[in-house]
Amino acid sequence: MNKSQLITVLAKTEDLTIRSAEDIVNTFFKEVEKSLLNDDRVEIRGLGSFKIKQYDGYDGRNPKTGKKIKVKSKKLPFFKVGKELKERVDKL
Amino acid sequence: MALTKEKIIDSVYNQAGLSKNQSRRVVESLLETMKKSLSKGESLLISGFGKFIVKDKAARKGRNPQTRKDLNLRARRVIVFRTSGVLRRKINHKD
């Protein structure tokens, strides 16, 4: 499922116009993004939580050429699945 | 402070011209739609944000690191999140 399908389903189930369903879906992901850009945690019961992890830089190698390279430190969001969703996905 | 569902409901309330109760309902409905899709084994792709991928993990032998006992881990189905390049760049170019 992609974002536009998500919007369509939400519009149908909640009897909203596509336009306002789109605004709501965008608001949702924008809020999560804003929070992550501030290095803040996001915690959504039933779905899961996001937090920013800091990865240190290290000396690496290009596996193809064997050349040494410096890998810079970076930040990446990390998603931990919530209990409810974890169990639902794993059910056959 | 961590972002919670309640704060997301507030932002929807402030923007969408819905009542507080309607906003709550719509956010819950959105979450349920996402969870339903994932529960069916279907991945969820949000362009510019990332994708939630449903992965089937094979059964494997493991070990309890504390007791060192061998144990069998059954095949599982899990969700992994992969951040989109767009968001990744935003997060790293800020500082």
Short mmCIF file of N, CA and C in Angstrom, two decimals:
data_model
loop_
_atom_site.label_atom_id
_atom_site.label_comp_id
_atom_site.label_asym_id
_atom_site.label_seq_id
_atom_site.Cartn_x
_atom_site.Cartn_y
_atom_site.Cartn_z
N MET A 1 0.84 -1.18 0.00
CA MET A 1 0.00 0.00 0.00
C MET A 1 0.88 1.23 0.00
N ASN A 2 0.54 2.21 -0.83
CA ASN A 2 1.32 3.45 -0.82
C ASN A 2 0.48 4.59 -0.25
N LYS A 3 1.06 5.78 -0.25
CA LYS A 3 0.38 6.89 0.43
C LYS A 3 -0.97 7.21 -0.21
N SER A 4 -1.04 7.21 -1.54
CA SER A 4 -2.32 7.59 -2.15
C SER A 4 -3.40 6.53 -1.90
N GLN A 5 -2.99 5.27 -1.81
CA GLN A 5 -3.98 4.24 -1.46
C GLN A 5 -4.45 4.42 -0.03
N LEU A 6 -3.51 4.77 0.84
CA LEU A 6 -3.85 5.02 2.24
C LEU A 6 -4.86 6.16 2.34
N ILE A 7 -4.64 7.21 1.55
CA ILE A 7 -5.54 8.36 1.53
C ILE A 7 -6.94 7.94 1.04
N THR A 8 -6.96 7.15 -0.03
CA THR A 8 -8.24 6.71 -0.59
C THR A 8 -9.04 5.88 0.42
N VAL A 9 -8.35 4.95 1.07
CA VAL A 9 -9.05 4.10 2.05
C VAL A 9 -9.57 4.94 3.21
N LEU A 10 -8.74 5.87 3.69
CA LEU A 10 -9.16 6.71 4.81
C LEU A 10 -10.37 7.57 4.42
N ALA A 11 -10.33 8.13 3.21
CA ALA A 11 -11.45 8.95 2.75
C ALA A 11 -12.74 8.13 2.72
N LYS A 12 -12.63 6.89 2.23
CA LYS A 12 -13.81 6.03 2.14
C LYS A 12 -14.34 5.65 3.51
N THR A 13 -13.47 5.14 4.38
CA THR A 13 -13.96 4.66 5.68
C THR A 13 -14.48 5.79 6.55
N GLU A 14 -13.91 6.98 6.43
CA GLU A 14 -14.35 8.08 7.30
C GLU A 14 -15.26 9.07 6.59
N ASP A 15 -15.61 8.76 5.37
CA ASP A 15 -16.51 9.63 4.62
C ASP A 15 -15.96 11.06 4.51
N LEU A 16 -14.71 11.15 4.08
CA LEU A 16 -14.05 12.46 3.93
C LEU A 16 -13.79 12.69 2.44
N THR A 17 -13.56 13.93 2.08
CA THR A 17 -13.12 14.17 0.70
C THR A 17 -11.67 13.70 0.59
N ILE A 18 -11.26 13.38 -0.64
CA ILE A 18 -9.88 12.95 -0.86
C ILE A 18 -8.94 14.04 -0.35
N ARG A 19 -9.32 15.27 -0.64
CA ARG A 19 -8.51 16.41 -0.25
C ARG A 19 -8.27 16.46 1.26
N SER A 20 -9.32 16.29 2.05
CA SER A 20 -9.08 16.41 3.50
C SER A 20 -8.41 15.15 4.05
N ALA A 21 -8.69 13.98 3.45
CA ALA A 21 -7.97 12.78 3.88
C ALA A 21 -6.48 12.95 3.60
N GLU A 22 -6.18 13.58 2.47
CA GLU A 22 -4.79 13.82 2.10
C GLU A 22 -4.12 14.74 3.11
N ASP A 23 -4.82 15.81 3.50
CA ASP A 23 -4.27 16.73 4.51
C ASP A 23 -3.98 16.02 5.81
N ILE A 24 -4.88 15.13 6.20
CA ILE A 24 -4.73 14.43 7.47
C ILE A 24 -3.53 13.49 7.44
N VAL A 25 -3.43 12.74 6.34
CA VAL A 25 -2.29 11.81 6.20
C VAL A 25 -0.97 12.59 6.18
N ASN A 26 -0.97 13.71 5.44
CA ASN A 26 0.25 14.52 5.38
C ASN A 26 0.60 15.11 6.74
N THR A 27 -0.41 15.58 7.47
CA THR A 27 -0.16 16.11 8.81
C THR A 27 0.47 15.06 9.69
N PHE A 28 -0.06 13.86 9.62
CA PHE A 28 0.46 12.76 10.43
C PHE A 28 1.97 12.55 10.20
N PHE A 29 2.35 12.36 8.94
CA PHE A 29 3.76 12.07 8.67
C PHE A 29 4.65 13.31 8.87
N LYS A 30 4.10 14.50 8.61
CA LYS A 30 4.85 15.73 8.84
C LYS A 30 5.19 15.89 10.33
N GLU A 31 4.23 15.58 11.18
CA GLU A 31 4.45 15.69 12.62
C GLU A 31 5.56 14.74 13.08
N VAL A 32 5.49 13.51 12.57
CA VAL A 32 6.52 12.53 12.92
C VAL A 32 7.88 13.04 12.45
N GLU A 33 7.91 13.53 11.21
CA GLU A 33 9.16 14.02 10.65
C GLU A 33 9.72 15.20 11.46
N LYS A 34 8.84 16.14 11.79
CA LYS A 34 9.27 17.32 12.55
C LYS A 34 9.92 16.91 13.87
N SER A 35 9.28 15.97 14.51
CA SER A 35 9.77 15.50 15.79
C SER A 35 11.16 14.85 15.63
N LEU A 36 11.31 14.04 14.60
CA LEU A 36 12.60 13.38 14.37
C LEU A 36 13.69 14.38 14.01
N LEU A 37 13.32 15.44 13.27
CA LEU A 37 14.30 16.46 12.92
C LEU A 37 14.78 17.22 14.15
N ASN A 38 13.97 17.21 15.20
CA ASN A 38 14.37 17.81 16.47
C ASN A 38 15.05 16.81 17.40
N ASP A 39 15.34 15.62 16.88
CA ASP A 39 15.92 14.55 17.69
C ASP A 39 14.98 14.06 18.78
N ASP A 40 13.69 14.30 18.59
CA ASP A 40 12.72 13.87 19.59
C ASP A 40 12.19 12.47 19.26
N ARG A 41 11.81 11.77 20.30
CA ARG A 41 11.20 10.46 20.11
C ARG A 41 9.74 10.60 19.65
N VAL A 42 9.26 9.58 19.00
CA VAL A 42 7.85 9.52 18.62
C VAL A 42 7.32 8.21 19.18
N GLU A 43 6.18 8.30 19.85
CA GLU A 43 5.65 7.07 20.44
C GLU A 43 4.17 6.95 20.15
N ILE A 44 3.83 6.02 19.29
CA ILE A 44 2.43 5.85 18.93
C ILE A 44 1.95 4.47 19.37
N ARG A 45 1.13 4.51 20.41
CA ARG A 45 0.60 3.26 20.98
C ARG A 45 -0.03 2.39 19.92
N GLY A 46 0.32 1.13 19.94
CA GLY A 46 -0.28 0.19 19.01
C GLY A 46 0.47 0.07 17.70
N LEU A 47 1.19 1.13 17.34
CA LEU A 47 1.97 1.09 16.09
C LEU A 47 3.44 0.85 16.39
N GLY A 48 4.03 1.76 17.14
CA GLY A 48 5.44 1.61 17.48
C GLY A 48 6.06 2.94 17.82
N SER A 49 7.39 2.96 17.93
CA SER A 49 8.05 4.20 18.28
C SER A 49 9.24 4.43 17.35
N PHE A 50 9.55 5.71 17.17
CA PHE A 50 10.71 6.09 16.36
C PHE A 50 11.67 6.85 17.25
N LYS A 51 12.94 6.60 17.05
CA LYS A 51 13.92 7.50 17.66
C LYS A 51 15.14 7.60 16.77
N ILE A 52 15.86 8.69 16.95
CA ILE A 52 17.05 8.92 16.15
C ILE A 52 18.23 8.22 16.80
N LYS A 53 18.92 7.44 16.00
CA LYS A 53 20.15 6.82 16.50
C LYS A 53 21.34 7.49 15.86
N GLN A 54 22.34 7.71 16.68
CA GLN A 54 23.57 8.33 16.19
C GLN A 54 24.58 7.23 15.89
N TYR A 55 25.09 7.21 14.67
CA TYR A 55 26.11 6.24 14.32
C TYR A 55 27.45 6.95 14.18
N ASP A 56 28.49 6.42 14.81
CA ASP A 56 29.81 7.03 14.71
C ASP A 56 30.42 6.80 13.34
N GLY A 57 31.30 7.67 12.96
CA GLY A 57 32.04 7.47 11.72
C GLY A 57 33.07 6.36 11.91
N TYR A 58 33.53 5.78 10.83
CA TYR A 58 34.57 4.75 10.94
C TYR A 58 35.38 4.71 9.65
N ASP A 59 36.57 4.09 9.73
CA ASP A 59 37.37 3.92 8.54
C ASP A 59 36.88 2.69 7.80
N GLY A 60 36.44 2.89 6.61
CA GLY A 60 35.94 1.75 5.85
C GLY A 60 36.73 1.56 4.59
N ARG A 61 36.30 0.64 3.80
CA ARG A 61 36.95 0.37 2.54
C ARG A 61 35.89 0.21 1.47
N ASN A 62 36.17 0.67 0.32
CA ASN A 62 35.30 0.38 -0.82
C ASN A 62 35.53 -1.09 -1.18
N PRO A 63 34.53 -1.92 -1.04
CA PRO A 63 34.72 -3.36 -1.23
C PRO A 63 35.13 -3.70 -2.66
N LYS A 64 34.80 -2.85 -3.60
CA LYS A 64 35.13 -3.14 -5.00
C LYS A 64 36.60 -2.82 -5.30
N THR A 65 37.03 -1.63 -4.88
CA THR A 65 38.37 -1.19 -5.25
C THR A 65 39.37 -1.40 -4.12
N GLY A 66 38.90 -1.67 -2.92
CA GLY A 66 39.81 -1.85 -1.79
C GLY A 66 40.36 -0.54 -1.25
N LYS A 67 39.90 0.57 -1.82
CA LYS A 67 40.38 1.88 -1.37
C LYS A 67 39.85 2.23 0.01
N LYS A 68 40.70 2.83 0.80
CA LYS A 68 40.28 3.26 2.14
C LYS A 68 39.40 4.49 2.04
N ILE A 69 38.35 4.52 2.79
CA ILE A 69 37.52 5.71 2.83
C ILE A 69 37.10 5.98 4.26
N LYS A 70 36.83 7.23 4.54
CA LYS A 70 36.28 7.58 5.85
C LYS A 70 34.77 7.59 5.75
N VAL A 71 34.11 6.82 6.59
CA VAL A 71 32.66 6.87 6.63
C VAL A 71 32.29 7.85 7.73
N LYS A 72 31.55 8.88 7.34
CA LYS A 72 31.20 9.92 8.30
C LYS A 72 30.15 9.45 9.30
N SER A 73 30.12 10.08 10.44
CA SER A 73 29.08 9.77 11.42
C SER A 73 27.73 10.20 10.86
N LYS A 74 26.70 9.51 11.24
CA LYS A 74 25.38 9.86 10.71
C LYS A 74 24.28 9.56 11.71
N LYS A 75 23.14 10.14 11.43
CA LYS A 75 21.96 9.86 12.24
C LYS A 75 20.94 9.15 11.38
N LEU A 76 20.26 8.21 11.97
CA LEU A 76 19.20 7.50 11.24
C LEU A 76 18.03 7.25 12.18
N PRO A 77 16.81 7.37 11.66
CA PRO A 77 15.67 7.02 12.50
C PRO A 77 15.62 5.51 12.68
N PHE A 78 15.24 5.10 13.85
CA PHE A 78 15.08 3.68 14.13
C PHE A 78 13.64 3.45 14.57
N PHE A 79 12.99 2.48 13.95
CA PHE A 79 11.59 2.19 14.28
C PHE A 79 11.50 0.90 15.06
N LYS A 80 10.83 0.96 16.18
CA LYS A 80 10.60 -0.25 16.96
C LYS A 80 9.10 -0.54 16.91
N VAL A 81 8.77 -1.73 16.44
CA VAL A 81 7.37 -2.09 16.29
C VAL A 81 6.71 -2.22 17.65
N GLY A 82 5.50 -1.70 17.78
CA GLY A 82 4.76 -1.82 19.03
C GLY A 82 4.21 -3.23 19.19
N LYS A 83 3.84 -3.54 20.43
CA LYS A 83 3.42 -4.88 20.78
C LYS A 83 2.21 -5.35 19.96
N GLU A 84 1.20 -4.51 19.90
CA GLU A 84 -0.02 -4.89 19.20
C GLU A 84 0.24 -5.24 17.74
N LEU A 85 0.95 -4.34 17.06
CA LEU A 85 1.23 -4.55 15.64
C LEU A 85 2.14 -5.75 15.43
N LYS A 86 3.11 -5.88 16.30
CA LYS A 86 4.05 -6.99 16.21
C LYS A 86 3.30 -8.32 16.24
N GLU A 87 2.36 -8.40 17.18
CA GLU A 87 1.60 -9.65 17.31
C GLU A 87 0.66 -9.86 16.13
N ARG A 88 0.05 -8.78 15.67
CA ARG A 88 -0.88 -8.92 14.54
C ARG A 88 -0.18 -9.36 13.26
N VAL A 89 1.00 -8.82 13.04
CA VAL A 89 1.73 -9.15 11.81
C VAL A 89 2.21 -10.60 11.84
N ASP A 90 2.54 -11.06 13.02
CA ASP A 90 3.12 -12.40 13.14
C ASP A 90 2.08 -13.50 13.21
N LYS A 91 0.82 -13.12 13.24
CA LYS A 91 -0.24 -14.12 13.29
C LYS A 91 -0.49 -14.67 11.89
N LEU A 92 -0.67 -15.97 11.81
CA LEU A 92 -0.86 -16.55 10.47
C LEU A 92 -2.28 -16.37 9.95
N MET B 1 10.37 16.48 24.54
CA MET B 1 9.24 15.60 24.86
C MET B 1 8.82 14.78 23.65
N ALA B 2 8.55 13.56 23.93
CA ALA B 2 8.19 12.65 22.82
C ALA B 2 6.86 13.04 22.19
N LEU B 3 6.81 12.85 20.89
CA LEU B 3 5.56 13.07 20.17
C LEU B 3 4.64 11.87 20.42
N THR B 4 3.41 12.16 20.81
CA THR B 4 2.47 11.07 21.06
C THR B 4 1.26 11.20 20.15
N LYS B 5 0.43 10.20 20.21
CA LYS B 5 -0.79 10.20 19.40
C LYS B 5 -1.65 11.42 19.73
N GLU B 6 -1.69 11.75 21.02
CA GLU B 6 -2.52 12.88 21.46
C GLU B 6 -2.09 14.18 20.77
N LYS B 7 -0.79 14.39 20.62
CA LYS B 7 -0.32 15.61 19.97
C LYS B 7 -0.63 15.61 18.48
N ILE B 8 -0.58 14.42 17.88
CA ILE B 8 -0.92 14.34 16.46
C ILE B 8 -2.41 14.64 16.28
N ILE B 9 -3.23 14.14 17.18
CA ILE B 9 -4.67 14.43 17.14
C ILE B 9 -4.89 15.94 17.25
N ASP B 10 -4.12 16.61 18.12
CA ASP B 10 -4.22 18.06 18.26
C ASP B 10 -3.89 18.79 16.97
N SER B 11 -2.81 18.37 16.29
CA SER B 11 -2.46 19.04 15.03
C SER B 11 -3.52 18.84 13.98
N VAL B 12 -4.09 17.64 13.93
CA VAL B 12 -5.16 17.38 12.96
C VAL B 12 -6.36 18.27 13.31
N TYR B 13 -6.65 18.35 14.58
CA TYR B 13 -7.75 19.18 15.06
C TYR B 13 -7.55 20.64 14.66
N ASN B 14 -6.32 21.13 14.81
CA ASN B 14 -6.04 22.53 14.49
C ASN B 14 -6.08 22.83 13.00
N GLN B 15 -5.87 21.82 12.18
CA GLN B 15 -5.77 22.08 10.75
C GLN B 15 -6.98 21.67 9.93
N ALA B 16 -7.67 20.63 10.38
CA ALA B 16 -8.63 20.00 9.47
C ALA B 16 -10.05 20.53 9.60
N GLY B 17 -10.29 21.40 10.56
CA GLY B 17 -11.65 21.89 10.74
C GLY B 17 -12.61 20.81 11.21
N LEU B 18 -12.08 19.83 11.90
CA LEU B 18 -12.91 18.77 12.48
C LEU B 18 -13.01 19.02 13.98
N SER B 19 -13.99 18.40 14.62
CA SER B 19 -14.06 18.50 16.08
C SER B 19 -12.95 17.64 16.67
N LYS B 20 -12.74 17.82 17.97
CA LYS B 20 -11.71 17.04 18.64
C LYS B 20 -12.01 15.54 18.52
N ASN B 21 -13.27 15.20 18.72
CA ASN B 21 -13.64 13.79 18.65
C ASN B 21 -13.48 13.21 17.25
N GLN B 22 -13.87 14.01 16.25
CA GLN B 22 -13.70 13.56 14.87
C GLN B 22 -12.22 13.39 14.54
N SER B 23 -11.40 14.34 15.03
CA SER B 23 -9.97 14.26 14.78
C SER B 23 -9.39 12.97 15.36
N ARG B 24 -9.82 12.66 16.57
CA ARG B 24 -9.34 11.45 17.22
C ARG B 24 -9.75 10.22 16.41
N ARG B 25 -10.99 10.20 16.00
CA ARG B 25 -11.53 9.09 15.24
C ARG B 25 -10.77 8.86 13.93
N VAL B 26 -10.50 9.99 13.26
CA VAL B 26 -9.82 9.91 11.97
C VAL B 26 -8.37 9.42 12.12
N VAL B 27 -7.69 9.90 13.17
CA VAL B 27 -6.31 9.45 13.39
C VAL B 27 -6.29 7.96 13.74
N GLU B 28 -7.22 7.54 14.57
CA GLU B 28 -7.30 6.10 14.91
C GLU B 28 -7.58 5.28 13.65
N SER B 29 -8.45 5.80 12.82
CA SER B 29 -8.81 5.11 11.59
C SER B 29 -7.61 5.00 10.64
N LEU B 30 -6.84 6.07 10.58
CA LEU B 30 -5.62 6.08 9.76
C LEU B 30 -4.65 5.01 10.25
N LEU B 31 -4.45 4.97 11.57
CA LEU B 31 -3.53 3.99 12.14
C LEU B 31 -4.03 2.57 11.88
N GLU B 32 -5.35 2.39 12.02
CA GLU B 32 -5.91 1.06 11.80
C GLU B 32 -5.72 0.62 10.34
N THR B 33 -5.88 1.55 9.42
CA THR B 33 -5.67 1.24 8.00
C THR B 33 -4.23 0.81 7.75
N MET B 34 -3.30 1.52 8.35
CA MET B 34 -1.89 1.16 8.19
C MET B 34 -1.61 -0.22 8.77
N LYS B 35 -2.15 -0.47 9.97
CA LYS B 35 -1.88 -1.74 10.64
C LYS B 35 -2.53 -2.91 9.89
N LYS B 36 -3.70 -2.65 9.34
CA LYS B 36 -4.40 -3.70 8.60
C LYS B 36 -3.59 -4.12 7.38
N SER B 37 -3.10 -3.13 6.67
CA SER B 37 -2.30 -3.42 5.48
C SER B 37 -1.07 -4.25 5.84
N LEU B 38 -0.39 -3.85 6.90
CA LEU B 38 0.81 -4.59 7.33
C LEU B 38 0.47 -5.98 7.83
N SER B 39 -0.66 -6.11 8.52
CA SER B 39 -1.06 -7.41 9.04
C SER B 39 -1.37 -8.40 7.93
N LYS B 40 -1.79 -7.86 6.78
CA LYS B 40 -2.04 -8.73 5.64
C LYS B 40 -0.75 -9.14 4.93
N GLY B 41 0.36 -8.64 5.44
CA GLY B 41 1.64 -8.97 4.84
C GLY B 41 2.02 -8.01 3.73
N GLU B 42 1.27 -6.93 3.64
CA GLU B 42 1.51 -5.95 2.59
C GLU B 42 2.36 -4.82 3.15
N SER B 43 3.44 -4.48 2.47
CA SER B 43 4.29 -3.39 2.94
C SER B 43 3.61 -2.05 2.73
N LEU B 44 4.10 -1.05 3.47
CA LEU B 44 3.49 0.28 3.41
C LEU B 44 4.56 1.28 2.98
N LEU B 45 4.30 1.95 1.85
CA LEU B 45 5.29 2.88 1.30
C LEU B 45 4.80 4.31 1.39
N ILE B 46 5.54 5.14 2.11
CA ILE B 46 5.18 6.54 2.21
C ILE B 46 6.31 7.33 1.57
N SER B 47 6.05 7.86 0.38
CA SER B 47 7.13 8.52 -0.34
C SER B 47 7.60 9.75 0.42
N GLY B 48 8.89 9.95 0.48
CA GLY B 48 9.48 11.08 1.19
C GLY B 48 9.64 10.82 2.68
N PHE B 49 9.12 9.71 3.14
CA PHE B 49 9.21 9.38 4.57
C PHE B 49 9.96 8.06 4.78
N GLY B 50 9.41 7.01 4.20
CA GLY B 50 10.07 5.72 4.33
C GLY B 50 9.11 4.59 4.05
N LYS B 51 9.60 3.37 4.19
CA LYS B 51 8.68 2.25 4.00
C LYS B 51 8.77 1.25 5.14
N PHE B 52 7.60 0.72 5.45
CA PHE B 52 7.48 -0.33 6.45
C PHE B 52 7.38 -1.63 5.66
N ILE B 53 8.38 -2.47 5.79
CA ILE B 53 8.45 -3.69 4.99
C ILE B 53 8.14 -4.89 5.87
N VAL B 54 7.27 -5.77 5.35
CA VAL B 54 6.95 -7.00 6.07
C VAL B 54 7.93 -8.07 5.60
N LYS B 55 8.64 -8.66 6.55
CA LYS B 55 9.65 -9.65 6.20
C LYS B 55 9.38 -10.98 6.87
N ASP B 56 9.56 -12.04 6.11
CA ASP B 56 9.45 -13.38 6.70
C ASP B 56 10.82 -13.87 7.10
N LYS B 57 10.95 -14.18 8.37
CA LYS B 57 12.22 -14.67 8.88
C LYS B 57 12.15 -16.18 9.01
N ALA B 58 13.19 -16.85 8.58
CA ALA B 58 13.23 -18.30 8.69
C ALA B 58 13.47 -18.71 10.13
N ALA B 59 13.04 -19.91 10.48
CA ALA B 59 13.32 -20.44 11.81
C ALA B 59 14.83 -20.62 11.94
N ARG B 60 15.35 -20.42 13.13
CA ARG B 60 16.79 -20.64 13.32
C ARG B 60 17.06 -21.08 14.74
N LYS B 61 18.23 -21.65 14.90
CA LYS B 61 18.64 -22.05 16.24
C LYS B 61 19.31 -20.87 16.91
N GLY B 62 18.94 -20.65 18.14
CA GLY B 62 19.55 -19.55 18.85
C GLY B 62 20.04 -20.02 20.19
N ARG B 63 20.45 -19.06 21.00
CA ARG B 63 20.93 -19.42 22.33
C ARG B 63 20.55 -18.31 23.28
N ASN B 64 20.10 -18.69 24.44
CA ASN B 64 19.84 -17.70 25.47
C ASN B 64 21.19 -17.22 26.00
N PRO B 65 21.52 -15.96 25.79
CA PRO B 65 22.85 -15.49 26.16
C PRO B 65 23.10 -15.56 27.67
N GLN B 66 22.03 -15.53 28.44
CA GLN B 66 22.21 -15.54 29.88
C GLN B 66 22.44 -16.95 30.43
N THR B 67 21.62 -17.88 29.97
CA THR B 67 21.74 -19.25 30.48
C THR B 67 22.56 -20.13 29.54
N ARG B 68 22.85 -19.61 28.35
CA ARG B 68 23.58 -20.34 27.31
C ARG B 68 22.86 -21.57 26.80
N LYS B 69 21.60 -21.65 27.11
CA LYS B 69 20.83 -22.80 26.64
C LYS B 69 20.49 -22.64 25.17
N ASP B 70 20.56 -23.73 24.43
CA ASP B 70 20.13 -23.68 23.03
C ASP B 70 18.63 -23.56 22.97
N LEU B 71 18.16 -22.86 21.99
CA LEU B 71 16.71 -22.84 21.80
C LEU B 71 16.41 -22.66 20.32
N ASN B 72 15.26 -23.10 19.94
CA ASN B 72 14.84 -22.95 18.56
C ASN B 72 13.94 -21.74 18.43
N LEU B 73 14.27 -20.88 17.49
CA LEU B 73 13.40 -19.74 17.23
C LEU B 73 12.57 -20.09 16.00
N ARG B 74 11.27 -19.99 16.17
CA ARG B 74 10.40 -20.36 15.06
C ARG B 74 10.44 -19.30 13.96
N ALA B 75 9.93 -19.68 12.81
CA ALA B 75 9.82 -18.72 11.72
C ALA B 75 8.89 -17.59 12.17
N ARG B 76 9.27 -16.37 11.86
CA ARG B 76 8.47 -15.23 12.30
C ARG B 76 8.23 -14.28 11.14
N ARG B 77 7.25 -13.46 11.32
CA ARG B 77 7.02 -12.39 10.36
C ARG B 77 7.19 -11.07 11.11
N VAL B 78 8.06 -10.23 10.60
CA VAL B 78 8.38 -8.99 11.31
C VAL B 78 8.27 -7.77 10.38
N ILE B 79 8.29 -6.60 10.99
CA ILE B 79 8.26 -5.37 10.22
C ILE B 79 9.59 -4.66 10.38
N VAL B 80 10.16 -4.23 9.27
CA VAL B 80 11.34 -3.39 9.36
C VAL B 80 11.02 -2.05 8.69
N PHE B 81 11.61 -1.00 9.21
CA PHE B 81 11.38 0.32 8.64
C PHE B 81 12.64 0.79 7.95
N ARG B 82 12.48 1.26 6.73
CA ARG B 82 13.62 1.83 6.01
C ARG B 82 13.31 3.29 5.67
N THR B 83 14.17 4.17 6.19
CA THR B 83 13.95 5.60 5.99
C THR B 83 14.21 5.99 4.54
N SER B 84 13.39 6.84 4.00
CA SER B 84 13.60 7.29 2.63
C SER B 84 14.83 8.18 2.55
N GLY B 85 15.46 8.19 1.39
CA GLY B 85 16.66 9.00 1.18
C GLY B 85 16.41 10.47 1.45
N VAL B 86 15.21 10.92 1.09
CA VAL B 86 14.85 12.33 1.29
C VAL B 86 14.91 12.70 2.78
N LEU B 87 14.28 11.88 3.59
CA LEU B 87 14.25 12.16 5.03
C LEU B 87 15.64 11.99 5.66
N ARG B 88 16.36 10.96 5.20
CA ARG B 88 17.71 10.74 5.67
C ARG B 88 18.59 11.96 5.47
N ARG B 89 18.49 12.54 4.28
CA ARG B 89 19.30 13.73 3.98
C ARG B 89 18.87 14.90 4.85
N LYS B 90 17.56 15.06 5.03
CA LYS B 90 17.08 16.15 5.88
C LYS B 90 17.63 16.02 7.29
N ILE B 91 17.64 14.80 7.80
CA ILE B 91 18.09 14.59 9.17
C ILE B 91 19.59 14.87 9.32
N ASN B 92 20.35 14.58 8.29
CA ASN B 92 21.80 14.72 8.41
C ASN B 92 22.35 16.06 7.95
N HIS B 93 21.57 16.78 7.18
CA HIS B 93 22.08 18.07 6.71
C HIS B 93 21.78 19.21 7.64
N LYS B 94 21.03 18.89 8.69
CA LYS B 94 20.60 19.96 9.57
C LYS B 94 21.75 20.51 10.42
N ASP B 95 22.70 19.64 10.76
CA ASP B 95 23.78 20.17 11.61
C ASP B 95 25.17 20.05 10.99
#
